[in-house]
Amino acid sequence: MRAWLFPGQGSQRKGMGEGLFDLFPGLCAEVDAILGYSIRDLCLKDPDGRLRQTQYAQPALFVVNALTHLARLREEPEPDFYAGHSLGEFDALFAAGCFDLAPGVRLVRRRGELMGRADGGVMTAVLGLPAATVAALLEEAGVADVDVANHNSADQVVLSGAPEGMARAVEAVERAGGARCVPLNVSAAFHSRHMRPAAEEFAAFLREVEFAPPRVPVVANVTARPYPRDGVADLLARQIASPVRWWDSMSYLFHRGVREIAEVGPGTVLTGLWRSACRTPATVTPVPQAPAPVTPAAPMTPAHANPAPTAPAAEADARLASAAEKLGSARFRREYGLRYAYLAGSMYKGISSADLVVRMGRSGLMGFFGAGGLSLERTEQALLDIRRRLGSEVPFGMNLLNDLDDPAREERTVTLYLKHDVRFVEAAAYLGVTAPLVRFRFSGAHRDAQGRPVAVRRVLAKVSRPEVATAFMSPPPQALLDRLGREGGLTPAEAEGARELPVGGEVCVEADSGGHTDAGVALTLVPAMRRLRDELTDRYGYRTPILLGASGGLGAPEAVAAAFVLGADFVLTGSVNQCSPEAGTSEAVKDLLAGLDVQDTAYAPSGDMFELGARVQVVRKGTLFAARATKLHQLYQRHRSLEEIDPATLASIERTFFRRSVEEVWRETRDHYLSGGRPHVVEKAERDPRHRMVLVFKWYFAHSNRLALAGDPAERANYQIHCGPAMGAFNRFVRGSELEDWRDRHVDVIAERLMTGAARCLDGRIPADPTSMKE
């Protein structure tokens, strides 16, 4: 198979296009009329050094590339694929028939004008280090205002950003050794966050332009996948401020069977990068050659068994990738600023780590940091780390857990979030709305120019009961607003706006998950919650409906597809993300999770809601935690104190559960509450033997969490691992693919597989094969 590649800005040179202008005099005259100057003179003579200026360089290079392509077509048949580096992508789309030469000139002229306005930024090529290493060096050096603009090969990236940050970035790279930094002769920080104003203006310009679907697959810089039939304008606008994923694009072509390329335009830079990609391609597993009907029970095809596809298969791949971006609610994607209607939910004690949240954010997705069970100091450190690494524009979320043992903790956490202007919160384990939660939601609320109430912060409530969902789907109780007003928690204006808005702008139905659930079934819960949502929207006259999500049991594309069919506006995953390189738990736990099947979990009492009898789903295979936790809860129900438990049973618990005496557990527990400023808990336990028993038993739940996070192999029987059967479903889904090894299950890759797989299911023609898509 063959591909033609078009170079981008930087390849222009004086004298380019010689001999071409005489071949196409009519087209050149048309170009001159649009530009208002001679394209021949600009390219051959370069008066006043204009080819160094973006507004002249881009139209000139576009025209030379395009004419080179037309001349080549006189001698050779059209290739199987096109691709273009940055500006060259416009030539690839021109070649594929998306627009004619004259409209293309107008497009690149406008693009060049907008990008030419941006100044003050710099770009530097880093030669000799992988992108991941460069990114790690920048993080270690605290460089937050420099982006990877081009990922050209396995060991070549281009950085883009502010001069001061670039100086620190170069210093960090050179200090590490093994690489060479080459400043580029450019006028701005292209393909970085600094180009977002230009990207937004170009997007507005593109709304007035009509594009034909590509006649031949064109691999996009933004996605490293072929353009969808109707997504040209969107990707062209995003390209200005997004990284050029050239290595991934070339690797995509290589894995699709391309073995012959031609560089169509001046220079040979892309030819060298192609050869590099062939030597060291990124992992991009081929798609099956022919579409087939959806057969849920069909076995997965090993990656090595997939033949190279035809061009139509690549087009189907692009169409389904585009379809994945349209699943769920467009309003959700727009308001959250995401590619997919997909979120990675929080997991206790930082298992949903800062690394996980950052990885999602850098992929145009979003995750919630798992703040539950962490100190405020650790939570603040993680929050600041995430913001430093993602910048101020990329959305991310934090977890807010209802703590029945320490209600004041919720207030302190909300104060922390407001201090750092957190905008997105996932509220979990709530039995009703609370004052701190309402304070967070409506802090900064106001009325817009049309007098409509606006809340600047979003609360996503995870619920499994209609009565809890009703509380979140309703405005806050007036008595609670009055109390917050008296205490200074909300201003009068904020409280007034709160009366017309729901506490939870998003409500996520939690079914068969690893969190606090009632063992609900999504097939019944989601439709019931939808009707409740519609009823309350009508009752309170909300201008826009509450967005409804689905979580729990989402371990296979078919499950994700089913959630959208049931009417979910978005999906939220949990268990599957725990078995990823970014998850903040031990490798021992990840090894165990990667071996689970769908029957290998069980329900066990919840430590934080022990007295209420609430349950969470945990791993059963390879551990004894579920049985031991259940035993402790049964003893709590039957006895009023530790002294009532028969000595043999208590001794067994000390020997196998605790691995220490009850007195040692109590001393550790007592010290924990006293050092944490909660002496009243200890005083109550010393007055009430049953409360002392509860605290001793709850110590085991905290201890078993710590054991799992540490991964002590001698304590595997006591690991507490919150997980639902979605983990086993995902393991079955990826069996035989490269994702069988959890070390390759990056959270953004998991999202990509599930969402594109769901699109395949709903397309009705192609099976949800994990070996068919790989970032």
PDB file of N, CA, C and O in Angstrom, residues 345-375:
ATOM      1  N   GLY A 345     -14.132   7.701  37.244  1.00  0.00           N
ATOM      2  CA  GLY A 345     -14.563   8.053  38.584  1.00  0.00           C
ATOM      3  C   GLY A 345     -13.457   7.948  39.618  1.00  0.00           C
ATOM      4  O   GLY A 345     -12.391   7.375  39.383  1.00  0.00           O
ATOM      5  N   SER A 346     -13.735   8.520  40.782  1.00  0.00           N
ATOM      6  CA  SER A 346     -12.736   8.521  41.853  1.00  0.00           C
ATOM      7  C   SER A 346     -12.691   7.159  42.533  1.00  0.00           C
ATOM      8  O   SER A 346     -13.679   6.437  42.571  1.00  0.00           O
ATOM      9  N   MET A 347     -11.529   6.834  43.040  1.00  0.00           N
ATOM     10  CA  MET A 347     -11.350   5.625  43.829  1.00  0.00           C
ATOM     11  C   MET A 347     -10.570   5.997  45.087  1.00  0.00           C
ATOM     12  O   MET A 347      -9.592   6.733  45.033  1.00  0.00           O
ATOM     13  N   TYR A 348     -11.025   5.471  46.195  1.00  0.00           N
ATOM     14  CA  TYR A 348     -10.597   5.767  47.564  1.00  0.00           C
ATOM     15  C   TYR A 348      -9.081   5.814  47.729  1.00  0.00           C
ATOM     16  O   TYR A 348      -8.338   5.087  47.077  1.00  0.00           O
ATOM     17  N   LYS A 349      -8.634   6.690  48.627  1.00  0.00           N
ATOM     18  CA  LYS A 349      -7.232   6.789  49.056  1.00  0.00           C
ATOM     19  C   LYS A 349      -6.266   6.984  47.891  1.00  0.00           C
ATOM     20  O   LYS A 349      -5.185   6.388  47.829  1.00  0.00           O
ATOM     21  N   GLY A 350      -6.662   7.820  46.961  1.00  0.00           N
ATOM     22  CA  GLY A 350      -5.747   8.166  45.887  1.00  0.00           C
ATOM     23  C   GLY A 350      -5.492   7.068  44.884  1.00  0.00           C
ATOM     24  O   GLY A 350      -4.534   7.158  44.101  1.00  0.00           O
ATOM     25  N   ILE A 351      -6.322   6.012  44.879  1.00  0.00           N
ATOM     26  CA  ILE A 351      -6.174   5.015  43.816  1.00  0.00           C
ATOM     27  C   ILE A 351      -6.462   5.690  42.470  1.00  0.00           C
ATOM     28  O   ILE A 351      -5.781   5.428  41.474  1.00  0.00           O
ATOM     29  N   SER A 352      -7.480   6.557  42.455  1.00  0.00           N
ATOM     30  CA  SER A 352      -7.613   7.483  41.324  1.00  0.00           C
ATOM     31  C   SER A 352      -6.596   8.591  41.596  1.00  0.00           C
ATOM     32  O   SER A 352      -6.884   9.574  42.277  1.00  0.00           O
ATOM     33  N   SER A 353      -5.411   8.408  41.084  1.00  0.00           N
ATOM     34  CA  SER A 353      -4.252   9.203  41.465  1.00  0.00           C
ATOM     35  C   SER A 353      -4.142  10.487  40.645  1.00  0.00           C
ATOM     36  O   SER A 353      -4.855  10.691  39.655  1.00  0.00           O
ATOM     37  N   ALA A 354      -3.202  11.325  41.041  1.00  0.00           N
ATOM     38  CA  ALA A 354      -2.905  12.520  40.252  1.00  0.00           C
ATOM     39  C   ALA A 354      -2.432  12.113  38.860  1.00  0.00           C
ATOM     40  O   ALA A 354      -2.793  12.744  37.863  1.00  0.00           O
ATOM     41  N   ASP A 355      -1.632  11.053  38.759  1.00  0.00           N
ATOM     42  CA  ASP A 355      -1.170  10.593  37.454  1.00  0.00           C
ATOM     43  C   ASP A 355      -2.343  10.179  36.578  1.00  0.00           C
ATOM     44  O   ASP A 355      -2.355  10.441  35.369  1.00  0.00           O
ATOM     45  N   LEU A 356      -3.316   9.519  37.180  1.00  0.00           N
ATOM     46  CA  LEU A 356      -4.498   9.092  36.426  1.00  0.00           C
ATOM     47  C   LEU A 356      -5.265  10.304  35.907  1.00  0.00           C
ATOM     48  O   LEU A 356      -5.650  10.357  34.733  1.00  0.00           O
ATOM     49  N   VAL A 357      -5.490  11.278  36.765  1.00  0.00           N
ATOM     50  CA  VAL A 357      -6.247  12.473  36.375  1.00  0.00           C
ATOM     51  C   VAL A 357      -5.504  13.241  35.288  1.00  0.00           C
ATOM     52  O   VAL A 357      -6.105  13.708  34.312  1.00  0.00           O
ATOM     53  N   VAL A 358      -4.184  13.366  35.437  1.00  0.00           N
ATOM     54  CA  VAL A 358      -3.394  14.101  34.447  1.00  0.00           C
ATOM     55  C   VAL A 358      -3.407  13.376  33.109  1.00  0.00           C
ATOM     56  O   VAL A 358      -3.554  14.001  32.049  1.00  0.00           O
ATOM     57  N   ARG A 359      -3.255  12.060  33.123  1.00  0.00           N
ATOM     58  CA  ARG A 359      -3.260  11.295  31.869  1.00  0.00           C
ATOM     59  C   ARG A 359      -4.591  11.481  31.139  1.00  0.00           C
ATOM     60  O   ARG A 359      -4.619  11.662  29.917  1.00  0.00           O
ATOM     61  N   MET A 360      -5.684  11.435  31.878  1.00  0.00           N
ATOM     62  CA  MET A 360      -6.991  11.646  31.259  1.00  0.00           C
ATOM     63  C   MET A 360      -7.089  13.058  30.690  1.00  0.00           C
ATOM     64  O   MET A 360      -7.534  13.260  29.552  1.00  0.00           O
ATOM     65  N   GLY A 361      -6.688  14.050  31.476  1.00  0.00           N
ATOM     66  CA  GLY A 361      -6.798  15.430  31.023  1.00  0.00           C
ATOM     67  C   GLY A 361      -5.996  15.697  29.780  1.00  0.00           C
ATOM     68  O   GLY A 361      -6.435  16.424  28.880  1.00  0.00           O
ATOM     69  N   ARG A 362      -4.806  15.134  29.692  1.00  0.00           N
ATOM     70  CA  ARG A 362      -3.965  15.355  28.510  1.00  0.00           C
ATOM     71  C   ARG A 362      -4.502  14.664  27.275  1.00  0.00           C
ATOM     72  O   ARG A 362      -4.050  14.941  26.161  1.00  0.00           O
ATOM     73  N   SER A 363      -5.453  13.753  27.458  1.00  0.00           N
ATOM     74  CA  SER A 363      -6.057  13.045  26.329  1.00  0.00           C
ATOM     75  C   SER A 363      -7.417  13.625  25.945  1.00  0.00           C
ATOM     76  O   SER A 363      -8.157  13.009  25.185  1.00  0.00           O
ATOM     77  N   GLY A 364      -7.756  14.785  26.496  1.00  0.00           N
ATOM     78  CA  GLY A 364      -9.056  15.372  26.195  1.00  0.00           C
ATOM     79  C   GLY A 364     -10.188  14.706  26.944  1.00  0.00           C
ATOM     80  O   GLY A 364     -11.347  14.824  26.554  1.00  0.00           O
ATOM     81  N   LEU A 365      -9.852  14.018  28.036  1.00  0.00           N
ATOM     82  CA  LEU A 365     -10.837  13.313  28.849  1.00  0.00           C
ATOM     83  C   LEU A 365     -10.758  13.867  30.272  1.00  0.00           C
ATOM     84  O   LEU A 365     -10.083  14.849  30.526  1.00  0.00           O
ATOM     85  N   MET A 366     -11.467  13.240  31.204  1.00  0.00           N
ATOM     86  CA  MET A 366     -11.485  13.789  32.555  1.00  0.00           C
ATOM     87  C   MET A 366     -11.623  12.682  33.588  1.00  0.00           C
ATOM     88  O   MET A 366     -12.360  11.713  33.394  1.00  0.00           O
ATOM     89  N   GLY A 367     -10.879  12.834  34.682  1.00  0.00           N
ATOM     90  CA  GLY A 367     -10.983  11.920  35.802  1.00  0.00           C
ATOM     91  C   GLY A 367     -11.141  12.691  37.099  1.00  0.00           C
ATOM     92  O   GLY A 367     -10.851  13.889  37.171  1.00  0.00           O
ATOM     93  N   PHE A 368     -11.598  11.998  38.129  1.00  0.00           N
ATOM     94  CA  PHE A 368     -11.768  12.577  39.464  1.00  0.00           C
ATOM     95  C   PHE A 368     -10.705  11.985  40.400  1.00  0.00           C
ATOM     96  O   PHE A 368     -10.566  10.759  40.478  1.00  0.00           O
ATOM     97  N   PHE A 369      -9.999  12.849  41.096  1.00  0.00           N
ATOM     98  CA  PHE A 369      -9.005  12.385  42.054  1.00  0.00           C
ATOM     99  C   PHE A 369      -9.694  11.762  43.268  1.00  0.00           C
ATOM    100  O   PHE A 369     -10.666  12.315  43.801  1.00  0.00           O
ATOM    101  N   GLY A 370      -9.163  10.626  43.737  1.00  0.00           N
ATOM    102  CA  GLY A 370      -9.771   9.911  44.858  1.00  0.00           C
ATOM    103  C   GLY A 370      -9.301  10.433  46.200  1.00  0.00           C
ATOM    104  O   GLY A 370      -8.377   9.890  46.826  1.00  0.00           O
ATOM    105  N   ALA A 371      -9.947  11.503  46.676  1.00  0.00           N
ATOM    106  CA  ALA A 371      -9.528  12.150  47.924  1.00  0.00           C
ATOM    107  C   ALA A 371     -10.040  11.437  49.167  1.00  0.00           C
ATOM    108  O   ALA A 371      -9.561  11.703  50.274  1.00  0.00           O
ATOM    109  N   GLY A 372     -11.007  10.550  49.040  1.00  0.00           N
ATOM    110  CA  GLY A 372     -11.575   9.868  50.203  1.00  0.00           C
ATOM    111  C   GLY A 372     -10.517   9.113  50.985  1.00  0.00           C
ATOM    112  O   GLY A 372      -9.732   8.356  50.425  1.00  0.00           O
ATOM    113  N   GLY A 373     -10.499   9.317  52.318  1.00  0.00           N
ATOM    114  CA  GLY A 373      -9.561   8.608  53.164  1.00  0.00           C
ATOM    115  C   GLY A 373      -8.188   9.233  53.250  1.00  0.00           C
ATOM    116  O   GLY A 373      -7.337   8.733  53.986  1.00  0.00           O
ATOM    117  N   LEU A 374      -7.926  10.313  52.507  1.00  0.00           N
ATOM    118  CA  LEU A 374      -6.631  10.980  52.552  1.00  0.00           C
ATOM    119  C   LEU A 374      -6.701  12.204  53.467  1.00  0.00           C
ATOM    120  O   LEU A 374      -7.762  12.812  53.628  1.00  0.00           O
ATOM    121  N   SER A 375      -5.582  12.587  54.011  1.00  0.00           N
ATOM    122  CA  SER A 375      -5.530  13.810  54.803  1.00  0.00           C
ATOM    123  C   SER A 375      -5.732  15.011  53.893  1.00  0.00           C
ATOM    124  O   SER A 375      -5.509  14.936  52.676  1.00  0.00           O
TER     125      SER A 375
END
